[in-house]
JSON list of C-alpha atoms in Angstrom, two decimals:
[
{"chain": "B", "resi": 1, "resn": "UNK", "atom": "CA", "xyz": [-13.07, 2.12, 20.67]},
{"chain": "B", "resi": 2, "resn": "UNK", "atom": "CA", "xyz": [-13.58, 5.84, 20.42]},
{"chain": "B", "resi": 3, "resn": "UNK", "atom": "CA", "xyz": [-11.71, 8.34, 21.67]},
{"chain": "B", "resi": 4, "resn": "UNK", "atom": "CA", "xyz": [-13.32, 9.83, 25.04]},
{"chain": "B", "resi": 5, "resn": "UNK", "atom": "CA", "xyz": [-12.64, 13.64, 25.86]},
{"chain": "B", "resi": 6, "resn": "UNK", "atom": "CA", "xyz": [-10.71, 13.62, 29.63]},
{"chain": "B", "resi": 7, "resn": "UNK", "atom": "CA", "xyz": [-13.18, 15.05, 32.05]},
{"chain": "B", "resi": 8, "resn": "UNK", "atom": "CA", "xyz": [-11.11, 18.43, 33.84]},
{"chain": "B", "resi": 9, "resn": "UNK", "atom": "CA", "xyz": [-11.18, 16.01, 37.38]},
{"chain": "B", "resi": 10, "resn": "UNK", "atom": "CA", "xyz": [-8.65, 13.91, 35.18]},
{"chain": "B", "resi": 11, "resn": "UNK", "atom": "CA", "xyz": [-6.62, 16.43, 33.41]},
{"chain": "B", "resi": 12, "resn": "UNK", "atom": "CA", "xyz": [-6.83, 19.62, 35.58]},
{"chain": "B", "resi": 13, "resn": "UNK", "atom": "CA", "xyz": [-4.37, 21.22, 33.10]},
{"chain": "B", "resi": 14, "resn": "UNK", "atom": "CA", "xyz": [-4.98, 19.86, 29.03]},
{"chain": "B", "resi": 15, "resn": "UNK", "atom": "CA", "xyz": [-1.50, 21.81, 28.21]},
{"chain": "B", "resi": 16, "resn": "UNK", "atom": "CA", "xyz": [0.32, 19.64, 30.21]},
{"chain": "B", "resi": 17, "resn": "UNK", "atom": "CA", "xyz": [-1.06, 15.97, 28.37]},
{"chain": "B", "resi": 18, "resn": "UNK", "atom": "CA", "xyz": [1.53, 14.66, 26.44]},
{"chain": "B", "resi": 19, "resn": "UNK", "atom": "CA", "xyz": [-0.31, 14.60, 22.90]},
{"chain": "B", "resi": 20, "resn": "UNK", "atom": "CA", "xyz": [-1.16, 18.11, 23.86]},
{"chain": "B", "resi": 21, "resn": "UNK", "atom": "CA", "xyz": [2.82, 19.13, 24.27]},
{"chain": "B", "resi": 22, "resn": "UNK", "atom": "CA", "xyz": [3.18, 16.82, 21.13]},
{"chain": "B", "resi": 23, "resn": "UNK", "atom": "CA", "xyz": [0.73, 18.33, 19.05]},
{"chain": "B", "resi": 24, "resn": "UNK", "atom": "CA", "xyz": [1.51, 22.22, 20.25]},
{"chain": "B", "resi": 25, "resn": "UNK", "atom": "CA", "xyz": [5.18, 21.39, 19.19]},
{"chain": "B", "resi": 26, "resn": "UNK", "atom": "CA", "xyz": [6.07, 22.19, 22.67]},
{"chain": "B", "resi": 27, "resn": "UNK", "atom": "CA", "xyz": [3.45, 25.09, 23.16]},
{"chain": "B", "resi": 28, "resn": "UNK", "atom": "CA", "xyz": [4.82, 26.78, 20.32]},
{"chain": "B", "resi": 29, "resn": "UNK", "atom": "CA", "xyz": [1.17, 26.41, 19.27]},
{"chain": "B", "resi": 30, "resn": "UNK", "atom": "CA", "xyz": [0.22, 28.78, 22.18]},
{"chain": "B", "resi": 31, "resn": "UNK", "atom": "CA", "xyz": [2.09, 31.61, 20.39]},
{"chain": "B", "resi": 32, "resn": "UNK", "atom": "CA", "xyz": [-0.59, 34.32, 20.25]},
{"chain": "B", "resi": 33, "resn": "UNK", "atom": "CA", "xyz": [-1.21, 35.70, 16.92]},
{"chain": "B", "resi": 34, "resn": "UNK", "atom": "CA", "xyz": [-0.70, 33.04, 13.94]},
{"chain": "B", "resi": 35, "resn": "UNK", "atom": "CA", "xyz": [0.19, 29.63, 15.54]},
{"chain": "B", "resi": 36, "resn": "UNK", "atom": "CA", "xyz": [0.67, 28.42, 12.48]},
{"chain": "B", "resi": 37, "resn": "UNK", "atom": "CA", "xyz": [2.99, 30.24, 10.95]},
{"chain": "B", "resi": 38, "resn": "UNK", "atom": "CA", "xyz": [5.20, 29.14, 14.13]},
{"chain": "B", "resi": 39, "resn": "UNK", "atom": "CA", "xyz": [4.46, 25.48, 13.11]},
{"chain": "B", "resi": 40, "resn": "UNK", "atom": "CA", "xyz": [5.21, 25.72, 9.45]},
{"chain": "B", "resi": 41, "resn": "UNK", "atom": "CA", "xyz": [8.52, 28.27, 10.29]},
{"chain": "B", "resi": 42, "resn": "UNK", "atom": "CA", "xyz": [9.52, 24.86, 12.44]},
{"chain": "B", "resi": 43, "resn": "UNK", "atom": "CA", "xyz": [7.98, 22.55, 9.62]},
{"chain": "B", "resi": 44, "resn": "UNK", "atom": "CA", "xyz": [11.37, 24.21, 7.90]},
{"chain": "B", "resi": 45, "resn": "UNK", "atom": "CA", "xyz": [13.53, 23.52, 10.07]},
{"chain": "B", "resi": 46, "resn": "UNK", "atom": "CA", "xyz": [12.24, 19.55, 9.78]},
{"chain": "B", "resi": 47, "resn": "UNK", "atom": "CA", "xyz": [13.06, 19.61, 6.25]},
{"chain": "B", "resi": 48, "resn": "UNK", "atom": "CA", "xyz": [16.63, 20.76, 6.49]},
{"chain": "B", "resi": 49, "resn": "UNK", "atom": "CA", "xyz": [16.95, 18.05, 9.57]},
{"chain": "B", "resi": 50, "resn": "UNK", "atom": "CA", "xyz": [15.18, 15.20, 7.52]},
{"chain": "B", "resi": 51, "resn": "UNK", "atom": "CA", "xyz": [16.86, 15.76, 4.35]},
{"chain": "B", "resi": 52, "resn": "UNK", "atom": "CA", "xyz": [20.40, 16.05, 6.27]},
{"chain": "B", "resi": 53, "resn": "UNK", "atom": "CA", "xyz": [20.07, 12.75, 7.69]},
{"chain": "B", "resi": 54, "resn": "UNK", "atom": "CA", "xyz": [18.18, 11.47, 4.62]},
{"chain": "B", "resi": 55, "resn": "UNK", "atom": "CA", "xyz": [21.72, 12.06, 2.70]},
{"chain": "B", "resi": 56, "resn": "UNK", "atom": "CA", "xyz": [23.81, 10.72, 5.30]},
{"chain": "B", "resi": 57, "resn": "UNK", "atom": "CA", "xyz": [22.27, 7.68, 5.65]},
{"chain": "B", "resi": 58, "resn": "UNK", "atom": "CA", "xyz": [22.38, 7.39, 2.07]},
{"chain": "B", "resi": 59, "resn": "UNK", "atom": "CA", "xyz": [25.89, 7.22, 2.24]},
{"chain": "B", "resi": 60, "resn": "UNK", "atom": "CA", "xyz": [25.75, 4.45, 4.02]},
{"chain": "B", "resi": 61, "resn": "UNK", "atom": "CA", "xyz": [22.59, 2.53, 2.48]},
{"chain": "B", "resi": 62, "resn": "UNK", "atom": "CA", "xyz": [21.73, 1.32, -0.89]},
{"chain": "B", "resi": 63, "resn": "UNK", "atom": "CA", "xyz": [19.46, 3.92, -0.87]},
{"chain": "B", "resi": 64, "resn": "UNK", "atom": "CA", "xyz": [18.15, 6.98, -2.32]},
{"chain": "B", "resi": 65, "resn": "UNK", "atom": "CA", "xyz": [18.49, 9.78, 0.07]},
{"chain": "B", "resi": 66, "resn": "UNK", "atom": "CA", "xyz": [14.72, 11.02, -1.08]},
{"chain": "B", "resi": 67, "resn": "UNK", "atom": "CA", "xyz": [13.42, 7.18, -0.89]},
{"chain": "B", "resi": 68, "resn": "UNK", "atom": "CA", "xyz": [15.05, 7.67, 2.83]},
{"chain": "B", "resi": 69, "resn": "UNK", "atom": "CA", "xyz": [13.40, 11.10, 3.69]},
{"chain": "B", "resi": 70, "resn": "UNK", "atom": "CA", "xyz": [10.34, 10.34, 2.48]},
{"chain": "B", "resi": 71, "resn": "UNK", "atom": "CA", "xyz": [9.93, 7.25, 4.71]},
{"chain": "B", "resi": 72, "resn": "UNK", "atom": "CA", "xyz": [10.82, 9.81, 7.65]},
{"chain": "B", "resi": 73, "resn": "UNK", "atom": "CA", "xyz": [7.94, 12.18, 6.14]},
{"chain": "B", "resi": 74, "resn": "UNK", "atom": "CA", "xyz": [5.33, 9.64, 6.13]},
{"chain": "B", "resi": 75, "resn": "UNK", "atom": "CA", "xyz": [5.79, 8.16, 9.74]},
{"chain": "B", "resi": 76, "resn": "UNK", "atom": "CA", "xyz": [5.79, 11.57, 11.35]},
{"chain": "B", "resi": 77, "resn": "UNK", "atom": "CA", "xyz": [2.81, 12.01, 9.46]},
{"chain": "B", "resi": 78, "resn": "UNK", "atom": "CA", "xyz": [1.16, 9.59, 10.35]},
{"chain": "B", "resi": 79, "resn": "UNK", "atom": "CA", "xyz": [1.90, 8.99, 13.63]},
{"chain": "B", "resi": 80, "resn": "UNK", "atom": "CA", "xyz": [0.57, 12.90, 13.61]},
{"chain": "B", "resi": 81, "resn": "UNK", "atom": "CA", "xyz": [-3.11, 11.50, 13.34]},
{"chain": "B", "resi": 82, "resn": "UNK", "atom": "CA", "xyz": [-3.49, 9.76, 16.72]},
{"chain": "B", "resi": 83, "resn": "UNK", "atom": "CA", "xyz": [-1.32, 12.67, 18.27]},
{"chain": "B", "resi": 84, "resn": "UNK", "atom": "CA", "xyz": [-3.46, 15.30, 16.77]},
{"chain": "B", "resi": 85, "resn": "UNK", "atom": "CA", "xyz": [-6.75, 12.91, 17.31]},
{"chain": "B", "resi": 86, "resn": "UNK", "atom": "CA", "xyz": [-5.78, 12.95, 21.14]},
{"chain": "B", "resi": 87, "resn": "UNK", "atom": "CA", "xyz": [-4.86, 16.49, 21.73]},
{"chain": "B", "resi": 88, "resn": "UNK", "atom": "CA", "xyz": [-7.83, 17.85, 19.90]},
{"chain": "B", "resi": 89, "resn": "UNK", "atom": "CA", "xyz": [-9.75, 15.64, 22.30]},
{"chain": "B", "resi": 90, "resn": "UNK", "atom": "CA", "xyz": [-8.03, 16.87, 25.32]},
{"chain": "B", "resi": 91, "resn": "UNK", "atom": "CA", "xyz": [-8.16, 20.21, 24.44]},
{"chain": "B", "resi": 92, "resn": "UNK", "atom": "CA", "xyz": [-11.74, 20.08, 23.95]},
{"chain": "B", "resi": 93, "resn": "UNK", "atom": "CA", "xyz": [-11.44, 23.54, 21.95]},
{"chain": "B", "resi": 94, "resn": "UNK", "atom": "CA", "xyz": [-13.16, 22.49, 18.54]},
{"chain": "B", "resi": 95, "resn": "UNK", "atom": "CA", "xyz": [-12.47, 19.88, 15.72]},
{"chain": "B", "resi": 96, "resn": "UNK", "atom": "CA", "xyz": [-9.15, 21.74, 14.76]},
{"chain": "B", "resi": 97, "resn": "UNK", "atom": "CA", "xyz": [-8.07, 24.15, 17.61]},
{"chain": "B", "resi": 98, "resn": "UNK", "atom": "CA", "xyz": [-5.14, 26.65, 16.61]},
{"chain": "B", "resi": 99, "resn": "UNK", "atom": "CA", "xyz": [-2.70, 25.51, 19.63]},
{"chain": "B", "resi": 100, "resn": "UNK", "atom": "CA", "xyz": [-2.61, 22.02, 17.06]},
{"chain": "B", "resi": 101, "resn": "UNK", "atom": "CA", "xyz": [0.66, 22.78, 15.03]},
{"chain": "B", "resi": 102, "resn": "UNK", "atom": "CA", "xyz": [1.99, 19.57, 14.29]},
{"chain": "B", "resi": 103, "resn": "UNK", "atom": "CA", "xyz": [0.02, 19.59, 11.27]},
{"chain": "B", "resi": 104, "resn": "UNK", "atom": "CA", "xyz": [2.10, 22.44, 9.76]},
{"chain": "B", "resi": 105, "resn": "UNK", "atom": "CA", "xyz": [5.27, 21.57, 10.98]},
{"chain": "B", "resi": 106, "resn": "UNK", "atom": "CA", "xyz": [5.30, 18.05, 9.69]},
{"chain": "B", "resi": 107, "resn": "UNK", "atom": "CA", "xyz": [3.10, 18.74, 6.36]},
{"chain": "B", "resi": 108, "resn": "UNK", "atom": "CA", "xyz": [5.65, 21.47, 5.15]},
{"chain": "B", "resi": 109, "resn": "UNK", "atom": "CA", "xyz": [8.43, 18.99, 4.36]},
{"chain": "B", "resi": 110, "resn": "UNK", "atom": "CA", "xyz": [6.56, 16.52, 2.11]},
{"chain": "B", "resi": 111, "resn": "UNK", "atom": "CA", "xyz": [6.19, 19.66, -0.07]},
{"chain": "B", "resi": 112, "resn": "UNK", "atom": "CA", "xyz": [9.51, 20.03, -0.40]},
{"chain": "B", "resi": 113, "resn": "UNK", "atom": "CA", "xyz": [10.49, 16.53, -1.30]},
{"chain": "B", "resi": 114, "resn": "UNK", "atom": "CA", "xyz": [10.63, 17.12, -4.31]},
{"chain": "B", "resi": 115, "resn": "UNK", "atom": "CA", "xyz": [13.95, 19.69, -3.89]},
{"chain": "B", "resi": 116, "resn": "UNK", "atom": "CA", "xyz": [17.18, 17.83, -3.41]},
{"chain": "B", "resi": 117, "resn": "UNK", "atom": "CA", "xyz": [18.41, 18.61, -0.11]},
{"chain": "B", "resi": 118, "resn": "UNK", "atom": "CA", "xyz": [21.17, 20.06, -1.62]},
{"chain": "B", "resi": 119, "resn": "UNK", "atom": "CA", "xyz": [19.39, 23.01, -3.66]},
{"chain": "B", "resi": 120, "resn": "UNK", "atom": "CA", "xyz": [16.73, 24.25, -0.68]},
{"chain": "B", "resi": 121, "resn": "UNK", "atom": "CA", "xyz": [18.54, 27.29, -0.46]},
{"chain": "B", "resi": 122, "resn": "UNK", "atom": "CA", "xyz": [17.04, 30.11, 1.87]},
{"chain": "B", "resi": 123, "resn": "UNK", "atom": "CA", "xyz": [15.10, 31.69, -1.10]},
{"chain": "B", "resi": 124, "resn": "UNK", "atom": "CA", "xyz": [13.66, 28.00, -1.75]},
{"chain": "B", "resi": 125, "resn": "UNK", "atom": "CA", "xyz": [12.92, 27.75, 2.07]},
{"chain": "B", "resi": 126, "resn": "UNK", "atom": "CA", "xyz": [11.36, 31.03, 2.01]},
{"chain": "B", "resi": 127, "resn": "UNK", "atom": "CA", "xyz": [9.06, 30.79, -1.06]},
{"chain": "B", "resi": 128, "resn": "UNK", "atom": "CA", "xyz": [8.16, 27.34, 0.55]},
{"chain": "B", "resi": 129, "resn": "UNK", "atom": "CA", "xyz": [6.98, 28.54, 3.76]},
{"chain": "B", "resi": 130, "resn": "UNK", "atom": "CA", "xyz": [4.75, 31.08, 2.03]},
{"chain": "B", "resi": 131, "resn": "UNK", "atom": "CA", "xyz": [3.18, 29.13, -0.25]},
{"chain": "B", "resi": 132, "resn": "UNK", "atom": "CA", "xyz": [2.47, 26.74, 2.34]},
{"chain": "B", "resi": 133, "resn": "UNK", "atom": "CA", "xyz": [1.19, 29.44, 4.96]},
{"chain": "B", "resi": 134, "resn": "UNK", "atom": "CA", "xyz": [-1.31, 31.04, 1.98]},
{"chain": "B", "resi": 135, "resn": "UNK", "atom": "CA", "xyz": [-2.65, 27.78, 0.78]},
{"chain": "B", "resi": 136, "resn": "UNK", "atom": "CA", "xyz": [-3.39, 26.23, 4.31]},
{"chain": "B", "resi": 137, "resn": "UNK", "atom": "CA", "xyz": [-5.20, 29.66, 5.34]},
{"chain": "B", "resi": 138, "resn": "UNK", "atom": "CA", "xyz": [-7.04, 29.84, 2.01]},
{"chain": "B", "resi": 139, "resn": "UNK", "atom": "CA", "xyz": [-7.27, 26.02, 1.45]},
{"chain": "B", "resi": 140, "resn": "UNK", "atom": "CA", "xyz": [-8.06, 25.75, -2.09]},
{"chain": "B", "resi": 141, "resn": "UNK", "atom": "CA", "xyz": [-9.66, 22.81, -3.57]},
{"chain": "B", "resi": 142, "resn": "UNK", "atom": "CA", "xyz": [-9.11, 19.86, -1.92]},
{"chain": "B", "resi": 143, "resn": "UNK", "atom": "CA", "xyz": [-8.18, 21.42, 1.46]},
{"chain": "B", "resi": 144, "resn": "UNK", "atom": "CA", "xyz": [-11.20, 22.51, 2.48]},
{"chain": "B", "resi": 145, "resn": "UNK", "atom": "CA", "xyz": [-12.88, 18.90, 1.78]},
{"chain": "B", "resi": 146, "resn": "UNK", "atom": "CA", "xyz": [-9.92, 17.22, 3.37]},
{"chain": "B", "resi": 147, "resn": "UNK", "atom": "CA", "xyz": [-10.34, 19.53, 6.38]},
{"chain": "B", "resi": 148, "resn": "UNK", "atom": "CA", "xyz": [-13.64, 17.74, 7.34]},
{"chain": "B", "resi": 149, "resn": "UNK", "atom": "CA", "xyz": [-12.34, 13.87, 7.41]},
{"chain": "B", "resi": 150, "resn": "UNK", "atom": "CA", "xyz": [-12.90, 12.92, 11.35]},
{"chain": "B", "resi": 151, "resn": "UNK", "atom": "CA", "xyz": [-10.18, 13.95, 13.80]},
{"chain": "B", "resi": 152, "resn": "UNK", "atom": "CA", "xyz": [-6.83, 13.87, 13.43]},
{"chain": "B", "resi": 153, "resn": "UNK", "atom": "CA", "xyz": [-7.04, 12.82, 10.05]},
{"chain": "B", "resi": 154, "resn": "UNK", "atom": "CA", "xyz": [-8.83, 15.60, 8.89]},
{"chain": "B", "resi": 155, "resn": "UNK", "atom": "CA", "xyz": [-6.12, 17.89, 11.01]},
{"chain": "B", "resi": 156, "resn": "UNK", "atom": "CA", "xyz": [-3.27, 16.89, 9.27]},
{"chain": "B", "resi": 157, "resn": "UNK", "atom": "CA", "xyz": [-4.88, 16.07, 5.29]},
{"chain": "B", "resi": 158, "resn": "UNK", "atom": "CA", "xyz": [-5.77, 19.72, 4.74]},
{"chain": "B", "resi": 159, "resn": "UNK", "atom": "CA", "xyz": [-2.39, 20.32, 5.45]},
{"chain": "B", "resi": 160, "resn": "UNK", "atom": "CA", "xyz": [-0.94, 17.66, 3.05]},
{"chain": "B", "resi": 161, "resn": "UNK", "atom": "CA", "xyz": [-3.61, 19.43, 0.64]},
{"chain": "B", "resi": 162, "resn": "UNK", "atom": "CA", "xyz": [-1.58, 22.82, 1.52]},
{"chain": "B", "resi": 163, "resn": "UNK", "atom": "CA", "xyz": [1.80, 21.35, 0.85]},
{"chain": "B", "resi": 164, "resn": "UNK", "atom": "CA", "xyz": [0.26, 19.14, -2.54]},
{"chain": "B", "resi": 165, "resn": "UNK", "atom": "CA", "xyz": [-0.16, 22.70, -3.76]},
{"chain": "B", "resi": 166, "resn": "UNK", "atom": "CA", "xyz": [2.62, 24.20, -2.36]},
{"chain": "B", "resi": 167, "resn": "UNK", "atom": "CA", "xyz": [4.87, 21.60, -4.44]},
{"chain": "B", "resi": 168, "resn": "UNK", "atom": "CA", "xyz": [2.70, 21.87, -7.55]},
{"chain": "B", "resi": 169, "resn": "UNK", "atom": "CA", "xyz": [3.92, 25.75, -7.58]},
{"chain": "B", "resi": 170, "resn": "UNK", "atom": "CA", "xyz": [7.50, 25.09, -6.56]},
{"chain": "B", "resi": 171, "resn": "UNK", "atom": "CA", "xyz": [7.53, 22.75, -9.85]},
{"chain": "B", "resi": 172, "resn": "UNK", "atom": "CA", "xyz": [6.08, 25.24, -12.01]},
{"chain": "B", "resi": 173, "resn": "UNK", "atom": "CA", "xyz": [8.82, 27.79, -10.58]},
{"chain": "B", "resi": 174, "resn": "UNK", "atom": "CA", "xyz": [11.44, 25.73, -11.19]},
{"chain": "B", "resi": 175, "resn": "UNK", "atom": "CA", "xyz": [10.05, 24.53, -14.69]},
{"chain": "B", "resi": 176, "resn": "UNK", "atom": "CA", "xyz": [9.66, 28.50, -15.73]},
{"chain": "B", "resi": 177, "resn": "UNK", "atom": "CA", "xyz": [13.53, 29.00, -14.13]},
{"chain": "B", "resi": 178, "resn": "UNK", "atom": "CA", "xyz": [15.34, 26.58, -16.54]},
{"chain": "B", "resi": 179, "resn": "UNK", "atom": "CA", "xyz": [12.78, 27.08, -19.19]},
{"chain": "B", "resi": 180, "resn": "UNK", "atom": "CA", "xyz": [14.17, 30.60, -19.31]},
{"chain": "B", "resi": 181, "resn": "UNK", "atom": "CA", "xyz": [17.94, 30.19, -18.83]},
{"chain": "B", "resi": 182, "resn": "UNK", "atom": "CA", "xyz": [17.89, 31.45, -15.02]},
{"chain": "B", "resi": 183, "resn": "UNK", "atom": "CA", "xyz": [19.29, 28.11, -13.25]},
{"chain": "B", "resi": 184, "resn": "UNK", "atom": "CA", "xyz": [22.86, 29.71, -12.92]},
{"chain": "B", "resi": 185, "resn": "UNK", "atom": "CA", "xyz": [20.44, 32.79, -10.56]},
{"chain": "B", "resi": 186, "resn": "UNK", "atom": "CA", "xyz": [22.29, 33.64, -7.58]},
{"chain": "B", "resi": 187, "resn": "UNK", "atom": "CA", "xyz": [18.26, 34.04, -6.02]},
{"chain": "B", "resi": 188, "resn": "UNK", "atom": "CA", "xyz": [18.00, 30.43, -6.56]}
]
């Protein structure tokens, strides 16, 4: 059954749906300038949050603290889509309005997955969240493509294009680091 955008009699105030405060982050989407830098700076935050509990329940499970956070990753991504699906709808500002940070925010981890918890330093974070931030406003090949799937699904996938790239670099960076005997770098 498709989704049906609320008429205003319904919702007299879209900001206040609860896929809308979802999907804003708690209006941190409403930020006025770049929205979603604000989502990606908190897509940070999410990292250092799902890779600490990642290792600690590692400790206590059989389990690879990466196999662990990237189980997190994946549900808040996809439970993303029918939040994003919804609050686009409500909103009923476009395909992919700018208040919509979720997709940032939970997008910017997966990217990172690939750096133990233990080495994202704050220069790590910091690269991270810029090569995330220039890839989902230029949105090389595949983003753009992704960008068009219906709904919520196409919200969130150019972002998981973004952070595919974003992870791609980080590799090569970290390849070219110990390739060239700067591993022991206090920048790293």
């Amino acid at each position: 059954m498709p989704l049906r955008t609320p008429s205003p009699a319904a919702n007299p105030s879209p900001w206040l749906d609860p896929f809308v405060v979802l999907a804003t982050c708690v209006w941190l989407g409403r930020m006025p300038g770049a929205p979603g830098t604000f989502g990606a700076s908190l897509g940070v935050g999410l990292s250092l949050a799902t890779g600490g509990l990642a290792e600690r329940l590692a400790e206590r499970l059989p389990i690879a603290a990466v196999a662990i956070e990237l189980v997190l990753l994946l549900l808040i991504n996809l439970v993303g889509i029918p939040i994003c699906t919804r609050a686009a709808a409500a909103l009923g500002l476009g395909v992919d309005p700018g208040a919509i940070v979720y997709d940032e925010a939970a997008s910017l981890p997966l990217g990172l997955i690939m750096i133990p918890f233990a080495q994202r330093s704050g220069w790590m974070l910091v690269v991270a969240f810029c090569l995330h931030r220039v890839f989902d406003i230029y949105k090389p090949f595949p983003c753009r493509q992704l960008e068009h799937l219906p709904a919520g699904l196409g919200i969130m996938a150019d972002d998981w294009g973004a952070a595919a790239w974003m992870a791609v670099c980080l590799a090569i960076g970290l390849a070219s680091v110990h390739w060239f005997g700067l591993s022991g770098s206090p920048w790293l």
